[in-house]
Coordinates of N, CA and C in Angstrom, one line a residue:
M1 N 20.8 33.2 149.4 CA 21.8 32.8 150.4 C 21.8 31.2 150.4
H2 N 23.0 30.6 150.4 CA 23.1 29.2 150.3 C 24.0 28.7 151.4
N3 N 23.7 27.4 151.8 CA 24.4 26.8 152.9 C 25.9 26.5 152.5
T4 N 26.8 26.8 153.5 CA 28.2 26.5 153.2 C 28.5 25.0 153.2
D5 N 27.5 24.2 153.7 CA 27.7 22.8 153.6 C 27.7 22.3 152.1
D6 N 27.2 23.1 151.2 CA 27.1 22.8 149.8 C 28.5 23.0 149.1
L7 N 29.4 23.5 149.8 CA 30.7 23.9 149.1 C 31.3 22.7 148.4
P8 N 31.4 21.5 149.0 CA 32.0 20.4 148.3 C 31.3 20.0 147.0
L9 N 29.9 20.1 147.0 CA 29.1 19.8 145.8 C 29.4 20.8 144.7
L10 N 29.5 22.1 145.1 CA 29.7 23.2 144.2 C 31.1 23.1 143.5
Q11 N 32.1 22.7 144.4 CA 33.4 22.6 143.8 C 33.5 21.4 142.9
E12 N 32.7 20.3 143.2 CA 32.7 19.2 142.3 C 32.0 19.6 141.0
K13 N 31.0 20.4 141.0 CA 30.3 20.8 139.8 C 31.3 21.7 139.0
W14 N 32.1 22.5 139.7 CA 33.0 23.4 139.0 C 34.0 22.6 138.2
L15 N 34.5 21.5 138.9 CA 35.5 20.7 138.2 C 34.9 20.0 137.0
Q16 N 33.6 19.6 137.2 CA 32.9 18.9 136.0 C 32.7 19.9 134.9
L17 N 32.4 21.2 135.2 CA 32.3 22.2 134.2 C 33.6 22.4 133.4
K18 N 34.7 22.4 134.2 CA 36.0 22.6 133.6 C 36.3 21.4 132.6
G19 N 35.7 20.3 132.9 CA 35.9 19.1 132.1 C 35.0 19.0 130.9
G20 N 34.2 20.0 130.8 CA 33.3 20.1 129.6 C 31.9 19.6 129.8
D21 N 31.5 19.4 131.1 CA 30.1 18.9 131.4 C 29.1 20.1 131.3
G22 N 28.3 20.1 130.3 CA 27.2 21.1 130.1 C 26.2 21.1 131.2
D23 N 25.9 19.9 131.8 CA 24.9 19.8 132.9 C 25.4 20.5 134.1
A24 N 26.8 20.5 134.3 CA 27.3 21.2 135.5 C 27.2 22.7 135.3
L25 N 27.4 23.2 134.1 CA 27.2 24.6 133.8 C 25.7 25.0 134.1
K26 N 24.8 24.2 133.6 CA 23.4 24.5 133.9 C 23.1 24.5 135.4
F27 N 23.7 23.6 136.1 CA 23.5 23.5 137.5 C 23.9 24.8 138.2
L28 N 25.1 25.3 137.8 CA 25.6 26.5 138.4 C 24.8 27.7 138.0
F29 N 24.4 27.7 136.7 CA 23.5 28.8 136.3 C 22.2 28.9 137.1
D30 N 21.6 27.7 137.2 CA 20.3 27.7 137.9 C 20.5 28.1 139.4
R31 N 21.7 27.8 139.9 CA 22.0 28.0 141.3 C 22.3 29.5 141.6
Y32 N 22.9 30.2 140.6 CA 23.5 31.5 140.9 C 22.9 32.6 140.0
A33 N 22.2 32.4 139.0 CA 21.7 33.4 138.1 C 20.9 34.5 138.9
N34 N 20.0 34.0 139.8 CA 19.2 35.0 140.5 C 20.0 35.8 141.5
D35 N 21.0 35.2 142.1 CA 21.9 35.9 143.0 C 22.6 37.0 142.3
L36 N 23.2 36.7 141.1 CA 23.9 37.7 140.3 C 23.0 38.8 139.8
Y37 N 21.8 38.4 139.4 CA 20.8 39.4 138.9 C 20.4 40.3 140.0
N38 N 20.1 39.8 141.1 CA 19.7 40.6 142.3 C 20.8 41.6 142.7
Y39 N 22.1 41.1 142.7 CA 23.2 41.9 143.0 C 23.3 43.1 142.0
G40 N 23.1 42.7 140.7 CA 23.3 43.7 139.6 C 22.2 44.8 139.7
T41 N 21.0 44.5 140.1 CA 20.0 45.5 140.1 C 20.2 46.5 141.2
K42 N 21.1 46.3 142.1 CA 21.5 47.3 143.1 C 22.3 48.4 142.5
F43 N 23.0 48.1 141.4 CA 23.9 49.0 140.8 C 23.2 49.8 139.7
T44 N 22.2 49.3 139.1 CA 21.5 50.0 138.0 C 20.1 49.4 137.8
Q45 N 19.2 50.3 137.3 CA 17.8 49.9 137.0 C 17.7 49.4 135.6
D46 N 18.8 49.3 134.8 CA 18.8 48.8 133.5 C 18.8 47.2 133.6
T47 N 17.6 46.7 133.7 CA 17.5 45.2 134.0 C 17.9 44.4 132.7
D48 N 17.8 45.0 131.6 CA 18.3 44.3 130.4 C 19.8 44.1 130.4
L49 N 20.5 45.1 130.8 CA 21.9 45.1 130.9 C 22.3 44.1 132.0
V50 N 21.6 44.2 133.2 CA 21.9 43.3 134.3 C 21.8 41.8 133.8
K51 N 20.7 41.5 133.1 CA 20.5 40.1 132.6 C 21.5 39.7 131.6
E52 N 21.9 40.7 130.7 CA 22.9 40.4 129.7 C 24.2 40.0 130.3
C53 N 24.6 40.7 131.4 CA 25.8 40.5 132.1 C 25.8 39.1 132.8
V54 N 24.7 38.7 133.3 CA 24.5 37.4 133.9 C 24.8 36.3 132.9
Q55 N 24.2 36.5 131.7 CA 24.4 35.5 130.6 C 25.8 35.5 130.2
E56 N 26.4 36.7 130.0 CA 27.8 36.8 129.5 C 28.8 36.1 130.5
I57 N 28.5 36.3 131.8 CA 29.4 35.6 132.7 C 29.5 34.1 132.5
F58 N 28.3 33.5 132.4 CA 28.3 32.0 132.2 C 28.8 31.6 130.8
V59 N 28.6 32.4 129.8 CA 29.1 32.1 128.5 C 30.6 32.2 128.6
T60 N 31.2 33.2 129.2 CA 32.6 33.3 129.3 C 33.2 32.2 130.1
V61 N 32.6 31.8 131.2 CA 33.1 30.7 132.0 C 33.1 29.4 131.2
W62 N 32.1 29.2 130.4 CA 32.1 28.0 129.5 C 33.2 28.1 128.5
N63 N 33.3 29.2 127.8 CA 34.2 29.3 126.7 C 35.7 29.2 127.2
R64 N 35.9 29.7 128.5 CA 37.3 29.7 129.0 C 37.5 28.6 130.1
R65 N 36.6 27.6 130.0 CA 36.7 26.5 131.1 C 38.0 25.8 131.2
G66 N 38.7 25.8 130.0 CA 40.0 25.1 130.1 C 41.1 25.9 130.8
F67 N 40.8 27.2 131.0 CA 41.8 28.1 131.6 C 41.4 28.5 133.0
L68 N 40.3 28.0 133.5 CA 39.8 28.4 134.8 C 40.6 27.7 135.9
G69 N 40.8 28.5 137.0 CA 41.4 27.9 138.2 C 40.4 27.2 139.0
E70 N 40.7 26.9 140.3 CA 39.8 26.2 141.2 C 39.5 27.1 142.4
P71 N 38.5 28.0 142.3 CA 38.3 28.9 143.4 C 37.8 28.2 144.7
V72 N 38.2 28.8 145.8 CA 37.8 28.2 147.1 C 36.2 28.3 147.2
N73 N 35.7 29.4 146.7 CA 34.2 29.6 146.8 C 33.7 30.0 145.4
V74 N 33.0 29.1 144.8 CA 32.5 29.4 143.5 C 31.6 30.6 143.4
K75 N 30.7 30.8 144.3 CA 29.8 31.9 144.3 C 30.6 33.2 144.4
N76 N 31.6 33.3 145.3 CA 32.4 34.5 145.5 C 33.1 34.8 144.1
Y77 N 33.6 33.8 143.5 CA 34.3 34.0 142.2 C 33.3 34.6 141.2
L78 N 32.1 34.1 141.1 CA 31.1 34.6 140.2 C 30.7 36.0 140.5
L79 N 30.5 36.3 141.8 CA 30.1 37.7 142.2 C 31.2 38.7 141.8
K80 N 32.5 38.3 142.0 CA 33.5 39.2 141.7 C 33.6 39.4 140.2
S81 N 33.5 38.3 139.4 CA 33.6 38.4 138.0 C 32.5 39.2 137.4
Y82 N 31.3 39.0 138.0 CA 30.1 39.7 137.5 C 30.2 41.2 137.8
R83 N 30.6 41.5 139.0 CA 30.8 42.9 139.4 C 31.7 43.7 138.4
R84 N 32.8 43.0 138.1 CA 33.8 43.6 137.2 C 33.2 43.8 135.8
L85 N 32.5 42.8 135.3 CA 31.9 42.9 134.0 C 30.8 44.0 134.0
L86 N 30.0 44.1 135.0 CA 28.9 45.1 135.1 C 29.5 46.5 135.1
F87 N 30.5 46.7 136.0 CA 31.2 48.0 136.0 C 31.8 48.4 134.7
K88 N 32.3 47.4 134.0 CA 32.9 47.7 132.7 C 31.8 48.2 131.7
Q89 N 30.7 47.5 131.7 CA 29.6 47.8 130.8 C 29.0 49.2 131.2
L90 N 28.8 49.4 132.5 CA 28.2 50.7 133.0 C 29.2 51.8 132.7
G91 N 30.4 51.6 132.8 CA 31.4 52.6 132.5 C 31.4 53.0 131.1
T92 N 31.2 52.0 130.2 CA 31.1 52.3 128.7 C 29.9 53.0 128.4
R93 N 28.8 52.7 129.0 CA 27.5 53.3 128.7 C 27.2 54.6 129.4
Q94 N 27.8 54.7 130.6 CA 27.5 55.9 131.4 C 28.8 56.8 131.6
N95 N 29.4 56.5 132.7 CA 30.5 57.4 133.1 C 31.6 56.4 133.6
Y96 N 32.7 56.4 132.9 CA 33.8 55.5 133.2 C 34.4 55.8 134.6
A97 N 34.5 57.1 134.9 CA 35.2 57.5 136.1 C 34.4 57.0 137.3
V98 N 33.0 57.0 137.2 CA 32.2 56.6 138.3 C 32.3 55.1 138.5
Y99 N 32.4 54.3 137.4 CA 32.4 52.9 137.5 C 33.7 52.2 137.3
S100 N 34.8 52.9 137.5 CA 36.1 52.3 137.5 C 36.2 51.5 138.8
E101 N 37.1 50.5 138.8 CA 37.2 49.6 139.9 C 37.6 50.2 141.2
T102 N 38.2 51.4 141.1 CA 38.7 52.1 142.3 C 37.7 53.2 142.8
A103 N 36.6 53.4 142.0 CA 35.7 54.4 142.3 C 34.9 54.1 143.6
A104 N 34.5 55.2 144.3 CA 33.8 55.0 145.6 C 32.4 55.7 145.5
N105 N 32.1 56.4 144.4 CA 30.8 57.2 144.4 C 29.9 56.6 143.4
Y106 N 29.9 55.3 143.1 CA 28.9 54.7 142.2 C 27.6 54.5 142.9
S107 N 26.6 54.1 142.2 CA 25.3 53.9 142.8 C 25.1 52.5 143.3
F108 N 24.5 52.3 144.5 CA 24.2 51.0 145.0 C 22.9 51.2 145.9
Q109 N 21.8 50.8 145.3 CA 20.5 51.1 146.0 C 19.9 49.8 146.6
V110 N 19.6 49.9 147.9 CA 18.9 48.8 148.6 C 17.5 49.3 149.0
E111 N 16.5 48.7 148.5 CA 15.1 49.2 148.7 C 14.3 48.1 149.4
L112 N 13.2 48.6 149.9 CA 12.2 47.7 150.5 C 11.6 46.7 149.5
S113 N 11.4 45.5 149.8 CA 10.7 44.6 148.9 C 9.2 45.0 148.9
A114 N 8.5 44.5 147.9 CA 7.1 44.8 147.8 C 6.3 44.5 149.1
E115 N 6.6 43.3 149.7 CA 6.0 42.9 150.9 C 6.3 43.9 152.0
E116 N 7.6 44.3 152.1 CA 8.0 45.2 153.2 C 7.3 46.6 153.0
R117 N 7.2 47.0 151.7 CA 6.6 48.3 151.4 C 5.1 48.2 151.9
L118 N 4.4 47.1 151.6 CA 3.0 47.0 152.0 C 2.9 47.1 153.5
I119 N 3.7 46.4 154.2 CA 3.7 46.4 155.7 C 4.0 47.8 156.2
A120 N 5.0 48.4 155.6 CA 5.4 49.8 156.0 C 4.2 50.7 155.8
Q121 N 3.5 50.6 154.7 CA 2.5 51.5 154.4 C 1.3 51.4 155.3
E122 N 1.0 50.1 155.6 CA -0.2 49.8 156.4 C 0.1 50.0 157.9
R123 N 1.2 49.6 158.4 CA 1.4 49.6 159.8 C 2.7 50.3 160.3
R124 N 3.6 50.6 159.5 CA 4.9 51.2 160.0 C 5.4 52.3 159.1
S125 N 4.6 53.3 158.8 CA 5.0 54.3 157.9 C 6.2 55.1 158.5
A126 N 6.1 55.3 159.8 CA 7.2 56.0 160.4 C 8.5 55.2 160.4
A127 N 8.3 53.9 160.7 CA 9.5 53.0 160.7 C 10.1 53.0 159.3
R128 N 9.3 52.9 158.2 CA 9.8 52.9 156.9 C 10.7 54.1 156.6
E129 N 10.2 55.3 157.0 CA 10.9 56.5 156.8 C 12.3 56.5 157.5
R130 N 12.3 56.0 158.7 CA 13.5 55.9 159.5 C 14.5 54.9 158.8
L131 N 14.0 53.8 158.3 CA 14.8 52.8 157.6 C 15.4 53.5 156.4
E132 N 14.6 54.2 155.6 CA 15.1 54.8 154.4 C 16.2 55.8 154.7
R133 N 15.9 56.6 155.7 CA 16.9 57.6 156.1 C 18.2 57.0 156.5
A134 N 18.1 55.9 157.3 CA 19.3 55.2 157.8 C 20.1 54.7 156.6
L135 N 19.5 54.1 155.7 CA 20.2 53.5 154.5 C 20.8 54.6 153.7
A136 N 20.0 55.7 153.5 CA 20.5 56.8 152.7 C 21.7 57.5 153.3
S137 N 21.9 57.3 154.6 CA 23.0 57.9 155.3 C 24.3 57.2 155.0
L138 N 24.2 56.0 154.4 CA 25.4 55.2 154.1 C 25.9 55.6 152.7
T139 N 27.2 55.4 152.5 CA 27.7 55.5 151.1 C 27.4 54.3 150.3
A140 N 27.6 54.4 149.0 CA 27.3 53.2 148.2 C 28.1 52.0 148.6
R141 N 29.4 52.3 148.9 CA 30.3 51.2 149.3 C 29.8 50.5 150.6
Q142 N 29.4 51.3 151.5 CA 28.9 50.8 152.8 C 27.6 50.0 152.6
R143 N 26.7 50.5 151.7 CA 25.5 49.7 151.4 C 25.8 48.4 150.8
E144 N 26.8 48.4 149.8 CA 27.2 47.2 149.1 C 27.8 46.2 150.1
A145 N 28.6 46.7 151.0 CA 29.3 45.8 152.0 C 28.2 45.1 152.9
V146 N 27.3 45.9 153.4 CA 26.2 45.4 154.2 C 25.4 44.4 153.5
F147 N 25.1 44.7 152.2 CA 24.3 43.7 151.4 C 25.1 42.4 151.3
L148 N 26.3 42.5 150.9 CA 27.1 41.2 150.7 C 27.3 40.5 152.1
K149 N 27.3 41.2 153.2 CA 27.5 40.5 154.5 C 26.2 39.8 154.9
F150 N 25.1 40.6 154.8 CA 23.9 40.0 155.4 C 22.9 39.3 154.4
H151 N 23.0 39.7 153.2 CA 22.2 38.9 152.2 C 23.0 37.8 151.6
E152 N 24.2 38.0 151.1 CA 25.0 37.0 150.5 C 25.8 36.1 151.5
N153 N 25.8 36.6 152.7 CA 26.4 35.8 153.8 C 27.9 35.6 153.5
L154 N 28.6 36.6 153.0 CA 30.0 36.5 152.7 C 30.8 36.9 153.9
S155 N 32.0 36.3 154.0 CA 32.9 36.7 155.1 C 33.6 38.0 154.8
Y156 N 34.2 38.6 155.7 CA 34.9 39.8 155.5 C 36.0 39.6 154.4
E157 N 36.6 38.5 154.4 CA 37.7 38.2 153.4 C 37.1 38.1 152.0
E158 N 35.9 37.5 152.0 CA 35.2 37.3 150.7 C 34.7 38.6 150.2
I159 N 34.2 39.5 151.0 CA 33.7 40.8 150.6 C 34.9 41.6 150.1
A160 N 36.0 41.5 150.8 CA 37.2 42.3 150.3 C 37.6 41.8 148.9
E161 N 37.5 40.5 148.6 CA 37.8 40.0 147.3 C 36.9 40.5 146.2
V162 N 35.6 40.4 146.5 CA 34.5 40.9 145.6 C 34.7 42.4 145.3
M163 N 34.9 43.2 146.3 CA 34.9 44.6 146.1 C 36.3 45.2 145.8
D164 N 37.3 44.3 145.7 CA 38.7 44.7 145.4 C 39.2 45.7 146.4
I165 N 39.0 45.4 147.6 CA 39.6 46.3 148.7 C 40.3 45.3 149.7
S166 N 41.0 45.9 150.6 CA 41.7 45.1 151.6 C 40.8 44.6 152.7
V167 N 41.2 43.5 153.4 CA 40.3 43.0 154.4 C 40.2 44.0 155.5
K168 N 41.3 44.7 155.8 CA 41.3 45.8 156.9 C 40.3 46.8 156.5
A169 N 40.3 47.2 155.2 CA 39.3 48.3 154.7 C 37.9 47.8 154.9
T170 N 37.7 46.5 154.6 CA 36.3 45.9 154.7 C 35.8 46.0 156.2
Y171 N 36.7 45.6 157.1 CA 36.3 45.7 158.5 C 35.9 47.1 158.9
K172 N 36.7 48.1 158.4 CA 36.5 49.5 158.7 C 35.2 49.9 158.1
L173 N 35.0 49.5 156.9 CA 33.8 49.9 156.1 C 32.5 49.4 156.8
M174 N 32.5 48.2 157.3 CA 31.4 47.6 158.0 C 31.2 48.2 159.3
A175 N 32.3 48.5 160.0 CA 32.2 49.1 161.4 C 31.5 50.5 161.3
I176 N 31.9 51.2 160.3 CA 31.4 52.6 160.2 C 29.9 52.5 159.7
A177 N 29.6 51.6 158.8 CA 28.2 51.4 158.3 C 27.3 51.0 159.5
L178 N 27.7 50.0 160.3 CA 26.8 49.6 161.3 C 26.7 50.6 162.4
S179 N 27.8 51.4 162.7 CA 27.7 52.4 163.6 C 26.8 53.5 163.2
E180 N 26.8 53.8 161.9 CA 25.9 54.8 161.3 C 24.5 54.4 161.4
L181 N 24.2 53.1 161.2 CA 22.8 52.6 161.3 C 22.3 52.7 162.7
R182 N 23.2 52.3 163.6 CA 22.8 52.3 165.1 C 22.5 53.7 165.5
D183 N 23.3 54.7 165.1 CA 23.1 56.1 165.5 C 21.8 56.6 164.9
N184 N 21.5 56.2 163.7 CA 20.3 56.7 163.1 C 19.0 56.0 163.6
L185 N 19.2 54.8 164.1 CA 18.0 54.1 164.6 C 18.0 54.1 166.1
S186 N 18.8 54.9 166.8 CA 18.9 55.0 168.2 C 19.1 53.6 168.9
Q187 N 18.3 53.3 169.9 CA 18.5 52.1 170.7 C 17.4 51.1 170.3
D188 N 16.7 51.3 169.3 CA 15.6 50.4 168.9 C 16.1 49.2 168.2
H189 N 16.4 48.1 168.9 CA 17.0 46.9 168.3 C 16.1 46.3 167.3
F190 N 14.8 46.4 167.5 CA 13.9 45.8 166.5 C 14.0 46.5 165.1
M191 N 14.2 47.8 165.2 CA 14.4 48.6 164.0 C 15.7 48.1 163.3
L192 N 16.8 47.9 164.1 CA 18.0 47.4 163.5 C 17.8 46.1 162.8
L193 N 17.1 45.2 163.4 CA 16.8 43.9 162.7 C 16.0 44.1 161.4
L194 N 15.1 45.1 161.4 CA 14.4 45.4 160.1 C 15.4 45.9 159.1
V195 N 16.4 46.6 159.5 CA 17.4 47.1 158.5 C 18.1 45.9 157.9
L196 N 18.5 45.0 158.8 CA 19.2 43.8 158.3 C 18.3 42.9 157.4
A197 N 17.0 42.9 157.7 CA 16.1 42.1 156.9 C 15.9 42.9 155.5
L198 N 16.0 44.2 155.6 CA 15.8 45.0 154.4 C 16.8 44.7 153.3
V199 N 18.0 44.4 153.6 CA 19.0 44.1 152.6 C 18.8 42.8 152.0
M200 N 17.8 42.0 152.5 CA 17.5 40.7 151.9 C 16.5 40.8 150.8
A201 N 15.9 42.0 150.6 CA 14.9 42.2 149.5 C 15.6 41.9 148.2
C202 N 15.0 41.1 147.4 CA 15.7 40.6 146.2 C 14.9 40.7 144.9
S203 N 15.5 40.8 143.8 CA 14.9 40.7 142.5 C 15.2 39.4 141.9
C204 N 14.4 39.0 140.9 CA 14.6 37.6 140.3 C 15.0 37.7 138.9
Y205 N 15.9 36.9 138.5 CA 16.4 36.8 137.1 C 15.3 36.4 136.1
I206 N 14.5 35.4 136.6 CA 13.4 34.8 135.8 C 12.1 35.4 136.2

């Protein structure tokens, strides 16, 4: 998750990349490779494919730099492009129908980080079970939207763009997801906070 105060710097780096500055490409890769990799591991356990797609996105951006537009949010542009590429590759290797851009029954797994697992095992085994049940009650689209909202700190408009759905549909998706979580976690606000922290568990590209 990065501060929105960095947007002017990121847009400057994007313009430099478009002008052929290799250092700007490296800057953006270093900045976003882990974010893209972490996002990709929620769709598939094939970490080699996830990493290949991260690399391919930046290679494509470099090779097509002369044709690139000027996105309002560089990270959002990369997330959307990465999701589309990963879905294409997963569709080719697995099931195209499941990973088409309009599909709703794809896989999106959010799991406890190693640290959270240890805490849960030692002190909160019952809490862990409730958390896992609450997340399991959500659809893949709902889990993805919650992840993008609370981990990637995207706005509803940005989530809609990444997931290729309308803003209205995004609000509805999030409302249902959060309602489902509250219902499953009763009135225990601490547990709800744990759920929101849970979606911040991440994997690293390097």
